[in-house]
Coordinates of C-alpha atoms and ligand atoms in Angstrom, one line a residue:
M1 CA -142.1 100.8 40.1
S2 CA -141.2 101.7 36.5
G3 CA -140.4 98.6 34.4
A4 CA -136.7 97.8 34.7
V5 CA -134.3 97.9 31.8
L6 CA -131.6 95.2 31.3
F7 CA -128.6 95.7 29.1
A8 CA -127.4 92.3 27.7
V9 CA -124.3 92.8 25.6
T10 CA -121.1 91.2 24.6
G11 CA -118.1 92.8 22.8
M12 CA -118.8 96.2 24.4
E13 CA -119.0 97.6 27.9
G14 CA -122.6 97.6 29.2
E15 CA -122.2 100.1 32.1
G16 CA -121.7 103.1 29.9
W17 CA -124.9 102.5 28.0
A18 CA -126.8 101.9 31.3
D19 CA -125.4 105.1 32.8
A20 CA -126.6 107.2 29.8
L21 CA -130.1 105.8 30.4
R22 CA -130.0 106.4 34.1
A23 CA -129.0 110.0 33.4
L24 CA -132.2 110.6 31.5
D25 CA -134.5 108.5 33.7
P26 CA -133.0 108.3 37.3
A27 CA -136.1 106.7 38.7
R28 CA -136.1 103.7 36.5
P29 CA -134.0 100.6 37.5
V30 CA -131.4 99.8 35.0
R31 CA -129.3 96.6 35.3
V32 CA -126.4 95.1 33.3
W33 CA -126.3 91.4 32.7
P34 CA -125.5 89.1 34.6
D35 CA -126.8 91.4 37.5
V36 CA -130.4 90.9 36.5
G37 CA -131.9 91.3 39.9
A38 CA -135.4 90.0 40.2
P39 CA -136.1 88.6 36.6
E40 CA -139.8 89.4 36.9
E41 CA -139.0 93.2 37.2
I42 CA -137.3 93.3 33.8
A43 CA -139.7 94.9 31.3
Y44 CA -137.3 96.0 28.6
A45 CA -134.0 94.7 27.3
C46 CA -131.3 96.5 25.3
A47 CA -129.2 94.0 23.3
W48 CA -126.1 93.7 21.2
K49 CA -124.9 90.1 20.7
P50 CA -126.5 89.1 24.0
P51 CA -124.9 86.3 26.0
A52 CA -126.6 83.0 25.1
G53 CA -130.0 82.7 26.8
A54 CA -129.6 86.1 28.6
L55 CA -133.2 87.1 27.6
K56 CA -134.8 83.7 28.4
G57 CA -137.1 83.4 31.4
L58 CA -138.0 87.1 31.6
A59 CA -141.8 86.7 31.9
G60 CA -142.5 90.4 32.0
L61 CA -140.4 91.4 28.9
R62 CA -142.3 93.9 26.8
A63 CA -139.8 95.0 24.2
I64 CA -136.2 94.3 23.1
F65 CA -134.2 97.3 21.8
S66 CA -131.3 96.6 19.4
I67 CA -128.3 98.7 20.2
G68 CA -127.8 99.2 16.4
A69 CA -129.7 99.8 13.3
G70 CA -128.7 96.4 11.9
V71 CA -130.5 93.5 13.5
D72 CA -129.2 90.6 11.5
A73 CA -127.4 89.1 14.5
L74 CA -130.4 89.4 16.7
V75 CA -132.9 88.1 14.2
G76 CA -130.6 85.1 13.7
D77 CA -130.3 84.4 17.4
P78 CA -132.4 81.4 18.2
A79 CA -132.4 82.2 22.0
L80 CA -134.1 85.6 21.4
P81 CA -137.8 85.4 22.7
A82 CA -139.8 85.2 19.4
E83 CA -143.0 86.7 20.9
V84 CA -141.4 89.9 22.2
P85 CA -141.2 92.9 19.8
L86 CA -137.7 93.7 18.6
V87 CA -137.1 97.4 17.9
R88 CA -134.2 98.7 15.8
A89 CA -132.2 101.8 16.6
V90 CA -133.4 104.9 14.7
D91 CA -132.1 108.3 15.8
P92 CA -131.0 111.5 14.0
D93 CA -127.6 111.1 15.6
L94 CA -127.1 107.7 13.9
S95 CA -128.4 109.0 10.6
T96 CA -126.1 112.1 10.8
R97 CA -123.1 109.9 11.5
M98 CA -123.8 107.6 8.6
S99 CA -124.5 110.5 6.2
E100 CA -121.1 111.9 7.2
Y101 CA -119.4 108.6 6.3
V102 CA -121.3 108.4 3.0
V103 CA -120.6 112.0 2.0
L104 CA -117.0 111.7 3.1
N105 CA -116.5 108.6 0.8
V106 CA -118.5 109.8 -2.1
L107 CA -116.4 113.0 -2.1
A108 CA -113.2 111.0 -1.6
H109 CA -113.8 109.1 -4.9
H110 CA -115.3 112.0 -6.7
R111 CA -112.2 114.1 -5.9
R112 CA -109.8 111.2 -6.6
L113 CA -108.4 111.0 -3.0
P114 CA -107.1 107.4 -3.4
R115 CA -105.0 108.5 -6.3
A116 CA -103.8 111.7 -4.5
L117 CA -102.8 109.6 -1.5
A118 CA -100.8 107.2 -3.7
D119 CA -99.2 110.1 -5.5
Q120 CA -98.2 111.8 -2.2
K121 CA -96.5 108.5 -1.1
A122 CA -94.6 108.4 -4.4
H123 CA -93.8 112.2 -4.4
R124 CA -95.7 112.5 -7.7
W125 CA -97.4 115.8 -8.7
I126 CA -100.4 114.8 -10.9
Q127 CA -103.5 116.8 -11.3
H128 CA -106.2 114.1 -11.9
D129 CA -109.4 115.2 -13.7
Q130 CA -112.1 116.6 -11.4
P131 CA -115.6 116.1 -12.8
A132 CA -118.4 118.3 -11.4
A133 CA -120.8 116.8 -8.9
P134 CA -123.9 117.2 -11.2
A135 CA -122.0 115.0 -13.7
V136 CA -121.8 112.1 -11.2
R137 CA -124.7 109.7 -10.5
V138 CA -124.8 108.2 -7.0
G139 CA -127.1 105.3 -6.3
I140 CA -128.1 104.2 -2.9
L141 CA -129.0 100.5 -2.5
G142 CA -131.4 100.6 0.5
L143 CA -133.5 103.7 0.8
G144 CA -134.5 103.4 4.4
E145 CA -133.7 105.6 7.5
L146 CA -130.0 105.9 6.7
G147 CA -130.1 105.8 2.9
T148 CA -132.7 108.5 2.7
D149 CA -130.8 110.9 4.9
A150 CA -127.6 110.3 3.0
A151 CA -129.4 110.6 -0.4
R152 CA -130.9 114.0 0.6
K153 CA -127.5 115.3 1.7
L154 CA -125.8 114.2 -1.5
A155 CA -128.5 115.8 -3.6
V156 CA -127.9 119.1 -1.8
M157 CA -124.3 118.9 -2.9
G158 CA -125.4 118.6 -6.5
F159 CA -125.0 114.9 -7.3
Q160 CA -127.7 113.1 -9.3
V161 CA -129.0 110.8 -6.6
A162 CA -131.2 107.6 -6.9
G163 CA -132.2 105.0 -4.4
W164 CA -133.5 101.4 -4.5
S165 CA -135.8 99.8 -2.0
R166 CA -138.0 96.7 -1.6
S167 CA -141.3 98.6 -1.7
P168 CA -141.9 101.7 -3.8
R169 CA -140.8 105.0 -2.2
E170 CA -141.1 108.7 -3.0
V171 CA -138.4 111.1 -1.9
E172 CA -138.3 114.6 -3.3
G173 CA -135.3 115.2 -5.6
I174 CA -134.3 111.5 -5.6
A175 CA -135.0 109.1 -8.4
C176 CA -136.7 106.1 -6.7
F177 CA -136.4 102.5 -8.0
A178 CA -137.9 99.5 -6.3
G179 CA -138.0 95.6 -6.3
A180 CA -136.4 93.2 -8.6
E181 CA -137.5 94.9 -11.8
G182 CA -136.1 98.2 -10.6
L183 CA -132.6 97.0 -9.9
A184 CA -131.1 96.8 -13.4
P185 CA -132.2 100.4 -14.5
F186 CA -131.0 101.7 -11.1
L187 CA -127.6 100.1 -11.6
A188 CA -127.4 101.3 -15.2
R189 CA -127.6 104.9 -14.1
T190 CA -125.2 104.6 -11.2
D191 CA -121.5 105.7 -11.1
I192 CA -121.0 105.5 -7.3
L193 CA -123.0 102.7 -5.6
V194 CA -123.6 103.2 -1.8
V195 CA -124.8 100.0 -0.1
L196 CA -127.0 100.7 2.9
L197 CA -129.1 97.5 2.9
P198 CA -129.8 95.3 5.9
L199 CA -128.4 91.8 5.8
T200 CA -131.3 89.4 5.3
P201 CA -131.8 86.1 3.4
A202 CA -132.9 88.2 0.4
T203 CA -129.9 90.5 0.3
R204 CA -127.0 88.2 1.4
G205 CA -124.3 88.2 -1.3
I206 CA -126.3 90.7 -3.5
V207 CA -123.1 92.6 -4.4
D208 CA -121.6 90.0 -6.8
T209 CA -120.1 89.9 -10.2
A210 CA -123.5 90.3 -12.0
L211 CA -124.5 93.3 -9.9
L212 CA -121.1 95.0 -10.3
R213 CA -121.2 94.4 -14.1
G214 CA -124.6 96.1 -14.2
L215 CA -123.2 99.5 -13.0
A216 CA -122.7 102.3 -15.5
R217 CA -119.5 102.4 -17.4
D218 CA -120.1 105.6 -19.3
G219 CA -119.7 108.0 -16.3
A220 CA -117.5 111.0 -15.6
L221 CA -115.3 109.1 -13.1
G222 CA -114.2 106.5 -15.7
G223 CA -115.6 103.5 -13.9
P224 CA -117.9 102.5 -11.2
V225 CA -117.2 102.9 -7.4
L226 CA -118.6 100.9 -4.5
I227 CA -119.2 102.1 -1.0
N228 CA -120.4 99.4 1.4
A229 CA -121.4 100.6 4.9
G230 CA -124.2 98.1 5.3
R231 CA -122.9 94.6 6.2
G232 CA -120.0 92.5 5.0
G233 CA -122.4 89.6 4.2
L234 CA -124.0 91.7 1.5
Q235 CA -120.8 91.5 -0.7
N236 CA -119.4 88.4 -2.3
E237 CA -115.8 89.1 -1.5
A238 CA -114.2 86.8 -4.1
D239 CA -116.3 88.6 -6.8
L240 CA -115.5 92.0 -5.4
L241 CA -111.7 91.3 -5.2
A242 CA -111.7 90.2 -8.8
A243 CA -113.7 93.2 -10.0
L244 CA -111.3 95.6 -8.1
T245 CA -108.2 94.0 -9.6
D246 CA -109.4 93.3 -13.2
G247 CA -110.7 96.9 -13.8
T248 CA -114.4 96.0 -13.7
Q249 CA -114.5 98.2 -10.6
L250 CA -112.6 101.4 -10.4
A251 CA -112.5 101.7 -6.6
A252 CA -114.2 101.0 -3.3
S253 CA -114.7 102.1 0.3
L254 CA -115.4 99.2 2.5
D255 CA -116.5 99.6 6.1
V256 CA -117.8 96.1 6.6
F257 CA -116.5 92.6 5.8
E258 CA -117.6 89.0 5.9
T259 CA -115.1 88.4 8.7
E260 CA -114.5 91.3 11.3
P261 CA -112.0 92.3 12.3
L262 CA -110.6 92.1 8.7
P263 CA -107.9 89.4 8.9
G264 CA -104.3 90.9 8.6
D265 CA -103.6 88.8 5.4
S266 CA -106.8 90.0 3.6
P267 CA -105.8 91.4 0.1
F268 CA -108.3 94.3 0.6
W269 CA -105.8 96.0 3.0
D270 CA -103.3 96.5 0.2
L271 CA -105.4 97.5 -2.8
P272 CA -104.4 101.0 -3.8
N273 CA -108.0 101.7 -5.1
V274 CA -109.7 100.6 -1.8
L275 CA -110.3 102.6 1.4
V276 CA -110.8 100.3 4.4
T277 CA -112.4 101.4 7.6
P278 CA -113.0 99.3 10.7
H279 CA -116.9 99.1 10.8
M280 CA -117.0 102.7 12.2
A281 CA -119.4 104.4 9.7
A282 CA -122.1 105.1 12.3
D283 CA -121.8 103.9 16.0
I284 CA -124.8 105.2 17.9
D285 CA -123.9 107.5 20.8
P286 CA -125.1 106.2 24.2
A287 CA -127.0 109.4 25.0
A288 CA -128.8 109.3 21.7
F289 CA -129.6 105.6 22.2
A290 CA -131.0 106.3 25.7
R291 CA -133.2 109.0 24.2
H292 CA -134.5 106.6 21.5
V293 CA -135.2 103.8 24.0
L294 CA -136.9 106.0 26.6
G295 CA -139.0 107.6 23.8
Q296 CA -140.3 104.2 22.8
I297 CA -140.8 103.1 26.5
R298 CA -142.9 106.2 27.1
R299 CA -145.0 105.5 24.1
L300 CA -145.6 101.9 25.1
E301 CA -146.4 102.9 28.7
A302 CA -148.9 105.6 27.4
G303 CA -150.6 103.0 25.3
A304 CA -149.1 104.0 21.9
P305 CA -147.6 101.5 19.5
L306 CA -143.8 101.0 19.4
Q307 CA -142.1 102.4 16.3
H308 CA -139.3 100.8 14.2
V309 CA -140.4 97.2 15.1
V310 CA -138.5 94.6 13.1
N311 CA -140.4 92.4 10.7
R312 CA -138.8 89.2 11.7
A313 CA -140.0 87.3 8.7
A314 CA -138.4 89.9 6.4
G315 CA -135.3 90.0 8.6
Y316 CA -135.2 93.8 9.1
Ligands
NDP425 P1 -134.0 100.5 7.2 O1 -134.7 99.3 7.6 O2 -134.5 101.9 7.5 O3 -133.8 100.6 5.6 C1 -133.5 99.4 4.9 C2 -133.7 99.7 3.4 O4 -133.3 98.6 2.6 C3 -135.2 100.0 3.1 O5 -135.3 100.9 2.0 C4 -135.7 98.6 2.5 O6 -136.8 98.7 1.6 C5 -134.4 98.2 1.8 N1 -134.4 96.7 1.6 C6 -134.4 95.8 2.5 N2 -134.5 94.5 1.9 C7 -134.5 94.8 0.6 C8 -134.6 93.9 -0.5 N3 -134.6 92.6 -0.5 N4 -134.6 94.5 -1.8 C9 -134.6 95.9 -1.9 N5 -134.5 96.7 -0.9 C10 -134.5 96.2 0.4 O7 -132.5 100.4 7.7 P2 -131.5 101.5 8.0 O8 -131.4 102.5 6.9 O9 -131.7 102.1 9.4 O10 -130.1 100.7 8.1 C11 -129.5 100.0 7.0 C12 -128.4 99.1 7.4 O11 -127.2 99.9 7.6 C13 -128.6 98.3 8.6 O12 -129.4 97.2 8.5 C14 -127.2 98.0 9.0 O13 -126.8 96.7 8.5 C15 -126.3 99.1 8.4 N6 -125.6 99.9 9.4 C16 -124.3 99.9 9.3 C17 -123.5 100.7 10.2 C18 -122.1 100.8 10.2 O14 -121.5 101.4 11.1 N7 -121.4 100.3 9.1 C19 -124.3 101.5 11.3 C20 -125.7 101.4 11.2 C21 -126.4 100.6 10.2 P3 -138.2 99.2 2.1 O15 -138.0 100.7 2.2 O16 -139.1 98.8 1.1 O17 -138.4 98.6 3.5
OXD426 C1 -125.4 99.1 13.4 C2 -123.9 99.0 13.4 O1 -126.0 98.2 12.8 O2 -123.3 99.7 14.1 O3 -125.9 100.1 14.1 O4 -123.4 98.3 12.5

């Protein structure tokens, strides 16, 4: 019998994900927690905020697949078996969705959409200045799977694009900066900052007053813009709120927050220079996730190494 797959999730419905996998591999047993069946048959687990201890006692477990690119919640879960490889979600469908969100929001600020929406509400006909894309410098904090795809698509549109990563990278047409010493020069040439970092001990709270003050102030937009589609824990929200209200920061698009759902009384809802979205930048499609998981299972069962394995010490 092929190794069985167990979906262990909370906050989402497991059956739809399981059905997508069954559709692509009808011979493989697929179970949804708590209907584990015989625990020794479970070879693979797909997890998103798994119920406490759901993956304990599965002696035959060979891999855990995160139902998401971000693994901060799983890495921080003390009940997750430490010896089993954890694989993050990587798929063109996910990258395309994130790039759509990034391009949408870069263009929204580049073409002054928040101002136009406010003007429409007030019945004001104002033609705000419209700088050309090559006059605008976009910087992507986190030049990984998602950041690189978004960077390439923005470069095609004519923006000057740079990226920052932990280790040095080379991406054609993108100015690459890396490490602590690369951060200040990267920020100093950035008008629109896109945050696509994972949340780790090294990145928590990285978007603070000091970072925001390091952004370019001589750009065509008249002030720096922040787009955070990574994780809410990356931003110091008190610092960000101050920057958005005292003029340090021109505008922002925020898809992620320290507390989600964003509380109804959060001041971010009402700032005219902020576009708020409900953590929807890039939800992976169940069929795409099933394709990714089965691709990795087939590699493993053919004796090849798993791809996209999380470095648990680094946290991503
Ligand atoms: P990757 O692991 O492919 O890329 C992460 C990038 O961040 C890499 O370039 C990495 O550097 C860099 N990085 C990590 N730590 C540091 C550090 N300390 N200093 C500098 N750079 C660092 O992740 P993905 O691109 O697939 O995903 C990024 C994040 O996007 C996810 O972790 C998740 O939090 C978020 N996300 C949000 C979604 C949403 O709907 N809002 C949907 C999907 C993902 P290096 O290249 O050297 O490893
Ligand atoms: C993810 C997410 O990490 O949806 O994939 O946030």
